Amino acid sequence: MALRYALLATLNETPATGYDVTQRFRERLANVWPASHQQIYKELGRLHDEGLVSMQALPQAGKPDRKRYAVTDAGVAALISWLQQPQPFPPVRSPMLVKLFAGDLLDDAALAREIDHARSQWQPTLNRYREIEQAYFNEPGRLPRHFRLQHLALRRGIVAVEAALDWLDELEAFAAAADSD
Amino acid sequence: MALRYALLATLNETPATGYDVTQRFRERLANVWPASHQQIYKELGRLHDEGLVSMQALPQAGKPDRKRYAVTDAGVAALISWLQQPQPFPPVRSPMLVKLFAGDLLDDAALAREIDHARSQWQPTLNRYREIEQAYFNEPGRLPRHFRLQHLALRRGIVAVEAALDWLDELEAFAAAADSD
DNA sequence: CCTTACATGTAACAAGTTACATGATTAG
DNA sequence: CTAATCATGTAACTTGTTACATGTAAGG
């Protein structure tokens, strides 16, 4: 459900084609609400059917026509009304925790591999987030409101991944102790 | 995909009916891999079709027969082989971050409401987790391995929610400052 | 020659949610 | 009288993933 509002939000900043929007999702929404081009095109079609966005075809030679979407008044209204309502929290579903739940069928070696794998995913993610923070949000106090909100969204990613890595340290301490038995 | 392995893991501890398993998911797997009874029954049926669990009908009067499921050798093998392979991480999808992304269409009042709502979800969750930790995992060093793994799964929840609440404080500080302008 | 960027989609499938269905027994 | 517990499911729907389809132009 949130996908359509993410779409309305970007298009509200600047009208764009499905292709452009897909780029934006890759670059700036990947850690908020990832979506593939297939899903984006489908949802843009629906939004258009419902009159929440307008569409203008821009003819091209040799390629499919570009379709430029812009939010309509009804679209802005729908987005604002969604923003007013507190949203439910997505449930946690973690394959890694399912593994811990399997208990003694999970041997020490497999656990160690899983820990390494997790670290190899999260550490680079944290580094990337911190680089972005350095580069774009160095003086948050001076930024206009919508940039500060984006910074806070990034902060959410940072604290979450830091917590994940702290927990990995706990888990590794346990695994190392078990190893030396 | 992880649902079936969560099912195999519980049934490997103790054989049980779909109803029993649903209880266990409510009590102990809610924060790891939540699942409804509809999903559980469907997946148990599939696991049975594939020979990963065996089923024995226990006739009852007035109620549907109970069906007792137990993991087969093939089931144990499938679970172990899954445990060996590092699992991909589920993508982050957060409606709350989508809201921040909407920028100036999100007014201060709506933001404040969202913060309160989030805190009212997470704070009780954290309290519950801490109570469970106190009650069951008071002396982790003395526990057998599979309990320690469950403790570590709970720790994951604790550090994640603590991080979420820390972030909410950051967000609230921003909202309060904006308010006083 | 090969890959990447551009630009749009369709179709099949998997996973999860919500609504509906049945019917006895027990606790308040 | 009402709600909860026990015990199983089916069906419709939504969301998201993966595979497939088409065709040009530019850069290494």
Coordinates of C-alpha atoms (C1' of nucleotides) in Angstrom, one line a residue:
Chain A
M1 CA 0.0 0.0 0.0
A2 CA 2.8 2.4 0.8
L3 CA 4.3 2.0 -2.7
R4 CA 1.7 4.2 -4.3
Y5 CA 2.3 6.9 -1.8
A6 CA 6.0 6.7 -2.3
L7 CA 5.3 7.2 -6.0
L8 CA 3.0 10.1 -5.4
A9 CA 5.6 11.7 -3.1
T10 CA 8.4 11.5 -5.8
L11 CA 6.1 12.7 -8.5
N12 CA 5.0 15.5 -6.3
E13 CA 8.6 16.7 -6.1
T14 CA 9.1 16.5 -9.9
P15 CA 6.9 14.9 -12.6
A16 CA 8.8 12.0 -14.3
T17 CA 8.6 8.9 -16.5
G18 CA 8.4 5.4 -15.1
Y19 CA 12.0 5.0 -16.1
D20 CA 13.1 8.1 -14.1
V21 CA 11.1 7.0 -11.1
T22 CA 12.7 3.6 -11.2
Q23 CA 16.1 5.3 -11.0
R24 CA 15.0 7.4 -8.1
F25 CA 13.9 4.3 -6.3
R26 CA 17.3 2.7 -6.9
E27 CA 19.2 5.7 -5.7
R28 CA 17.2 7.2 -2.9
L29 CA 14.3 4.9 -1.9
A30 CA 16.2 1.6 -1.9
N31 CA 16.4 1.6 1.9
V32 CA 12.9 2.9 2.5
W33 CA 10.6 1.1 0.0
P34 CA 12.5 -0.9 -2.7
A35 CA 10.5 -1.6 -5.9
S36 CA 11.3 -3.1 -9.3
H37 CA 10.5 -1.4 -12.6
Q38 CA 7.7 -4.0 -13.2
Q39 CA 5.9 -3.0 -10.0
I40 CA 6.4 0.7 -10.6
Y41 CA 5.0 0.6 -14.1
K42 CA 2.0 -1.5 -13.0
E43 CA 1.3 0.9 -10.1
L44 CA 1.7 4.0 -12.2
G45 CA -0.9 2.5 -14.6
R46 CA -3.3 2.0 -11.7
L47 CA -2.7 5.5 -10.3
H48 CA -3.5 6.8 -13.7
D49 CA -6.7 4.7 -14.0
E50 CA -7.8 6.1 -10.6
G51 CA -7.0 9.7 -11.7
L52 CA -4.3 10.3 -9.0
V53 CA -1.7 11.0 -11.7
S54 CA -1.9 12.5 -15.1
M55 CA 0.0 11.1 -18.1
Q56 CA 1.5 12.7 -21.2
A57 CA 3.1 10.6 -23.9
L58 CA 6.3 12.0 -25.3
P59 CA 6.9 10.4 -28.8
Q60 CA 10.4 9.1 -29.6
A61 CA 11.9 7.4 -32.6
G62 CA 13.2 3.8 -32.2
K63 CA 12.2 3.6 -28.5
P64 CA 8.9 3.2 -26.8
D65 CA 7.2 6.6 -26.2
R66 CA 8.1 8.1 -22.9
K67 CA 5.2 8.6 -20.5
R68 CA 5.5 11.6 -18.2
Y69 CA 3.4 11.3 -15.1
A70 CA 2.5 14.2 -12.8
V71 CA 0.4 14.1 -9.6
T72 CA -3.2 15.5 -9.9
D73 CA -5.0 17.5 -7.2
A74 CA -6.8 14.3 -6.3
G75 CA -3.4 12.6 -6.0
V76 CA -2.1 15.3 -3.7
A77 CA -5.2 15.0 -1.6
A78 CA -4.9 11.2 -1.4
L79 CA -1.2 11.5 -0.3
I80 CA -2.0 14.1 2.3
S81 CA -4.8 12.1 3.8
W82 CA -2.6 9.0 3.9
L83 CA 0.1 11.0 5.7
Q84 CA -2.4 12.0 8.4
Q85 CA -3.1 8.4 9.4
P86 CA -0.6 6.5 11.6
Q87 CA 0.6 3.5 9.7
P88 CA 0.8 -0.1 11.0
F89 CA 4.3 -1.5 11.5
P90 CA 5.4 -4.2 9.1
P91 CA 6.0 -7.5 10.9
V92 CA 9.5 -8.7 11.5
R93 CA 10.4 -11.8 9.5
S94 CA 14.0 -12.9 9.9
P95 CA 15.4 -16.2 8.4
M96 CA 18.4 -15.8 10.6
L97 CA 16.3 -15.9 13.8
V98 CA 14.5 -18.9 12.4
K99 CA 17.9 -20.6 12.3
L100 CA 18.6 -19.8 15.9
F101 CA 15.2 -21.2 16.7
A102 CA 16.3 -24.6 15.2
G103 CA 18.6 -25.1 18.1
D104 CA 20.9 -28.0 18.1
L105 CA 20.4 -28.8 14.4
L106 CA 22.3 -25.6 13.8
D107 CA 25.9 -26.6 14.2
D108 CA 28.7 -24.2 15.3
A109 CA 30.2 -24.0 11.8
A110 CA 27.0 -23.1 10.1
L111 CA 26.4 -20.5 12.8
A112 CA 29.8 -19.0 12.3
R113 CA 29.2 -18.8 8.5
E114 CA 25.9 -17.1 9.1
I115 CA 27.5 -14.5 11.3
D116 CA 30.2 -13.8 8.7
H117 CA 27.7 -13.5 6.0
A118 CA 25.6 -11.1 8.1
R119 CA 28.6 -9.0 8.9
S120 CA 29.6 -8.9 5.3
Q121 CA 26.2 -7.5 4.4
W122 CA 25.8 -5.0 7.2
Q123 CA 29.2 -3.5 7.6
P124 CA 29.4 -2.1 4.1
T125 CA 25.9 -0.9 4.4
L126 CA 26.8 1.0 7.5
N127 CA 29.9 2.5 5.8
R128 CA 27.9 3.6 2.8
Y129 CA 25.3 5.3 5.1
R130 CA 28.0 7.1 7.0
E131 CA 29.6 8.3 3.8
I132 CA 26.3 9.7 2.6
E133 CA 25.8 11.4 5.9
Q134 CA 29.2 13.0 5.7
A135 CA 28.7 14.1 2.1
Y136 CA 25.2 15.5 2.3
F137 CA 24.2 16.0 5.9
N138 CA 27.2 17.5 7.5
E139 CA 25.5 20.5 9.0
P140 CA 22.0 19.3 9.6
G141 CA 21.0 22.4 11.5
R142 CA 21.4 24.5 8.4
L143 CA 19.3 22.4 6.1
P144 CA 15.8 23.1 5.0
R145 CA 13.1 20.9 6.6
H146 CA 12.7 18.3 3.8
F147 CA 16.4 17.7 3.8
R148 CA 16.4 17.3 7.5
L149 CA 13.6 14.7 7.2
Q150 CA 15.7 12.8 4.7
H151 CA 18.6 12.9 7.0
L152 CA 16.5 11.5 9.8
A153 CA 15.4 8.7 7.5
L154 CA 19.1 7.9 6.9
R155 CA 19.7 8.1 10.6
R156 CA 17.1 5.4 11.0
G157 CA 19.1 3.2 8.8
I158 CA 22.3 4.0 10.7
V159 CA 21.0 3.2 14.1
A160 CA 19.3 0.0 12.9
V161 CA 22.5 -1.3 11.3
E162 CA 24.6 -0.3 14.2
A163 CA 22.3 -2.2 16.5
A164 CA 22.4 -5.2 14.2
L165 CA 26.2 -5.2 14.3
D166 CA 26.3 -4.9 18.1
W167 CA 24.1 -7.9 18.3
L168 CA 26.3 -9.8 15.9
D169 CA 29.2 -9.1 18.3
E170 CA 27.1 -10.7 21.1
L171 CA 26.3 -13.7 18.9
E172 CA 30.0 -14.1 17.9
A173 CA 31.1 -14.0 21.6
F174 CA 28.7 -16.8 22.2
A175 CA 29.9 -18.8 19.2
A176 CA 33.6 -18.3 20.1
A177 CA 33.0 -19.5 23.6
A178 CA 31.2 -22.6 22.3
D179 CA 34.0 -23.2 19.9
S180 CA 36.6 -23.4 22.7
D181 CA 34.7 -26.0 24.6
Chain B
M1 CA 10.4 -19.8 2.2
A2 CA 11.5 -19.7 5.8
L3 CA 8.0 -20.6 7.0
R4 CA 8.4 -24.2 6.2
Y5 CA 11.7 -24.4 8.0
A6 CA 10.3 -22.8 11.1
L7 CA 7.5 -25.4 10.9
L8 CA 10.1 -28.2 10.6
A9 CA 12.1 -26.8 13.5
T10 CA 9.1 -26.8 15.9
L11 CA 7.9 -30.2 14.8
N12 CA 11.4 -31.5 15.2
E13 CA 11.3 -30.4 18.9
T14 CA 7.9 -32.0 19.4
P15 CA 5.4 -33.5 17.0
A16 CA 2.1 -31.5 17.1
T17 CA -1.2 -30.6 15.3
G18 CA -1.7 -27.6 13.2
Y19 CA -3.6 -26.0 16.0
D20 CA -0.7 -26.6 18.5
V21 CA 1.8 -25.2 16.0
T22 CA -0.4 -22.1 15.6
Q23 CA -0.2 -21.5 19.4
R24 CA 3.5 -21.9 19.3
F25 CA 3.8 -19.4 16.5
R26 CA 1.7 -17.0 18.6
E27 CA 3.7 -17.4 21.8
R28 CA 7.3 -17.9 20.7
L29 CA 7.7 -17.2 17.0
A30 CA 5.6 -14.0 16.7
N31 CA 8.8 -11.9 16.7
V32 CA 10.7 -14.2 14.4
W33 CA 8.4 -15.4 11.7
P34 CA 4.7 -14.6 12.3
A35 CA 2.1 -16.8 10.5
S36 CA -1.6 -17.2 10.6
H37 CA -3.4 -20.5 11.0
Q38 CA -4.5 -20.4 7.4
Q39 CA -0.9 -20.3 6.2
I40 CA 0.3 -22.9 8.7
Y41 CA -2.4 -25.4 7.6
K42 CA -1.6 -24.8 4.0
E43 CA 2.1 -25.2 4.4
L44 CA 1.7 -28.3 6.6
G45 CA -0.4 -29.8 3.8
R46 CA 2.4 -29.1 1.3
L47 CA 5.1 -30.5 3.6
H48 CA 3.1 -33.7 3.9
D49 CA 2.6 -33.9 0.2
E50 CA 6.4 -33.6 -0.2
G51 CA 7.0 -36.2 2.4
L52 CA 8.9 -33.9 4.8
V53 CA 6.4 -34.5 7.6
S54 CA 4.2 -37.5 8.4
M55 CA 0.6 -37.2 9.5
Q56 CA -1.5 -39.3 11.8
A57 CA -5.2 -38.5 12.2
L58 CA -6.6 -38.6 15.8
P59 CA -10.4 -39.0 15.6
Q60 CA -12.5 -36.9 17.9
A61 CA -16.3 -36.6 18.5
G62 CA -18.0 -33.3 17.5
K63 CA -14.8 -31.7 16.3
P64 CA -12.7 -32.1 13.2
D65 CA -10.2 -34.9 13.6
R66 CA -6.9 -33.7 15.0
K67 CA -3.9 -34.3 12.7
R68 CA -0.6 -34.9 14.3
Y69 CA 2.4 -34.0 12.3
A70 CA 6.0 -35.2 12.8
V71 CA 9.1 -34.5 10.9
T72 CA 10.4 -37.4 8.7
D73 CA 14.0 -38.2 8.0
A74 CA 13.7 -36.4 4.7
G75 CA 12.3 -33.4 6.7
V76 CA 15.3 -33.3 9.0
A77 CA 17.6 -33.5 6.1
A78 CA 15.9 -30.7 4.3
L79 CA 16.0 -28.5 7.4
I80 CA 19.7 -29.2 8.1
S81 CA 20.6 -28.5 4.5
W82 CA 18.7 -25.2 4.7
L83 CA 20.5 -24.3 7.9
Q84 CA 23.8 -24.7 6.1
Q85 CA 23.1 -22.0 3.5
P86 CA 23.5 -18.4 4.4
Q87 CA 20.1 -16.7 3.9
P88 CA 19.4 -13.5 2.1
F89 CA 18.3 -10.5 4.2
P90 CA 14.7 -9.4 3.8
P91 CA 14.5 -5.9 2.4
V92 CA 13.5 -3.0 4.6
R93 CA 10.0 -1.5 3.8
S94 CA 8.9 1.2 6.2
P95 CA 5.8 3.2 5.7
M96 CA 7.1 5.7 8.4
L97 CA 10.2 6.4 6.3
V98 CA 8.0 6.8 3.2
K99 CA 6.2 9.6 5.2
L100 CA 9.5 11.4 5.9
F101 CA 10.3 11.2 2.3
A102 CA 7.1 13.1 1.5
G103 CA 8.8 16.2 2.9
D104 CA 6.7 19.3 3.3
L105 CA 3.4 17.5 2.7
L106 CA 4.0 16.0 6.1
D107 CA 3.0 18.6 8.5
D108 CA 4.3 18.9 12.1
A109 CA 1.1 17.7 13.7
A110 CA 1.0 14.6 11.6
L111 CA 4.7 13.9 12.3
A112 CA 4.1 14.3 16.0
R113 CA 1.2 11.9 15.9
E114 CA 3.3 9.3 14.0
I115 CA 6.0 9.6 16.6
D116 CA 3.6 9.0 19.4
H117 CA 2.1 6.1 17.6
A118 CA 5.5 4.5 17.0
R119 CA 6.5 5.0 20.7
S120 CA 3.2 3.5 21.9
Q121 CA 4.0 0.4 19.8
W122 CA 7.7 0.0 20.6
Q123 CA 7.9 0.9 24.2
P124 CA 5.5 -1.8 25.4
T125 CA 7.3 -4.3 23.1
L126 CA 10.6 -3.4 24.7
N127 CA 9.1 -3.8 28.2
R128 CA 7.7 -7.2 27.3
Y129 CA 11.0 -8.4 25.9
R130 CA 12.8 -7.3 29.0
E131 CA 10.4 -9.1 31.2
I132 CA 10.9 -12.3 29.3
E133 CA 14.6 -11.8 29.5
Q134 CA 14.3 -11.4 33.3
A135 CA 12.0 -14.3 33.8
Y136 CA 13.7 -16.9 31.6
F137 CA 17.2 -15.9 30.7
N138 CA 18.5 -14.5 34.0
E139 CA 21.7 -16.5 34.0
P140 CA 22.5 -17.2 30.4
G141 CA 25.8 -18.7 31.2
R142 CA 24.2 -21.7 32.8
L143 CA 21.7 -22.5 30.1
P144 CA 22.0 -25.3 27.6
R145 CA 22.9 -24.2 24.0
H146 CA 19.4 -24.2 22.5
F147 CA 18.1 -21.9 25.3
R148 CA 21.1 -19.6 24.8
L149 CA 20.3 -19.4 21.1
Q150 CA 16.7 -18.4 22.0
H151 CA 18.0 -15.8 24.3
L152 CA 20.2 -14.4 21.6
A153 CA 17.1 -14.3 19.3
L154 CA 15.4 -12.3 22.0
R155 CA 18.5 -10.1 22.3
R156 CA 18.1 -9.3 18.6
G157 CA 14.6 -8.0 19.3
I158 CA 15.8 -5.9 22.3
V159 CA 18.7 -4.2 20.5
A160 CA 16.5 -3.5 17.5
V161 CA 13.7 -1.9 19.5
E162 CA 16.2 0.1 21.7
A163 CA 17.7 1.5 18.5
A164 CA 14.2 2.3 17.1
L165 CA 13.4 4.2 20.3
D166 CA 16.7 6.1 20.3
W167 CA 15.9 7.2 16.8
L168 CA 12.5 8.3 17.8
D169 CA 14.1 10.5 20.4
E170 CA 16.2 12.1 17.6
L171 CA 13.1 12.6 15.5
E172 CA 11.2 14.0 18.4
A173 CA 14.0 16.5 19.2
F174 CA 13.7 17.7 15.6
A175 CA 10.0 17.9 15.7
A176 CA 10.1 19.8 19.0
A177 CA 12.6 22.3 17.6
A178 CA 10.4 22.8 14.5
D179 CA 7.4 23.4 16.7
S180 CA 9.0 26.3 18.6
D181 CA 9.8 28.2 15.4
Chain C
dC1 C1' 31.8 -7.8 -30.3
dC2 C1' 29.7 -6.9 -25.7
dT3 C1' 27.8 -4.4 -22.3
dT4 C1' 25.2 -0.6 -20.6
dA5 C1' 21.7 2.9 -21.0
dC6 C1' 17.3 3.9 -22.7
dA7 C1' 12.1 2.7 -22.3
dT8 C1' 8.3 0.1 -22.0
dG9 C1' 5.7 -3.7 -20.7
dT10 C1' 3.3 -9.0 -20.0
dA11 C1' 2.9 -13.4 -17.6
dA12 C1' 3.5 -16.9 -14.3
dC13 C1' 4.3 -17.7 -9.7
dA14 C1' 5.0 -17.3 -4.5
dA15 C1' 3.8 -15.5 -0.1
dG16 C1' 0.7 -13.4 2.9
dT17 C1' -3.9 -11.2 4.3
dT18 C1' -8.8 -11.0 4.9
dA19 C1' -13.1 -12.9 4.8
dC20 C1' -16.0 -16.8 5.3
dA21 C1' -17.5 -21.6 7.0
dT22 C1' -18.7 -25.2 10.5
dG23 C1' -19.9 -26.9 15.0
dA24 C1' -19.2 -28.6 19.9
dT25 C1' -18.0 -27.2 24.7
dT26 C1' -16.9 -24.4 28.5
dA27 C1' -16.5 -20.1 31.4
dG28 C1' -18.4 -15.8 32.9
Chain D
dC1 C1' -26.7 -14.9 26.5
dT2 C1' -22.0 -14.2 25.0
dA3 C1' -17.5 -14.9 24.3
dA4 C1' -13.6 -17.8 24.0
dT5 C1' -11.4 -22.3 23.1
dC6 C1' -10.9 -26.1 20.4
dA7 C1' -10.0 -27.8 15.3
dT8 C1' -10.1 -27.8 10.8
dG9 C1' -10.2 -25.6 6.4
dT10 C1' -11.5 -22.8 1.4
dA11 C1' -11.6 -18.7 -1.5
dA12 C1' -10.6 -14.3 -3.1
dC13 C1' -7.4 -10.8 -3.1
dT14 C1' -3.0 -8.1 -2.7
dT15 C1' 1.8 -7.6 -3.0
dG16 C1' 6.1 -8.7 -4.6
dT17 C1' 9.5 -11.7 -7.4
dT18 C1' 11.3 -13.9 -11.5
dA19 C1' 11.3 -14.8 -16.2
dC20 C1' 10.5 -13.3 -20.7
dA21 C1' 9.9 -9.8 -24.7
dT22 C1' 11.4 -5.9 -27.9
dG23 C1' 14.6 -2.8 -30.1
dT24 C1' 18.0 1.4 -30.6
dA25 C1' 22.3 3.7 -29.7
dA26 C1' 26.5 4.7 -27.5
dG27 C1' 31.0 3.4 -25.4
dG28 C1' 35.0 0.4 -24.5

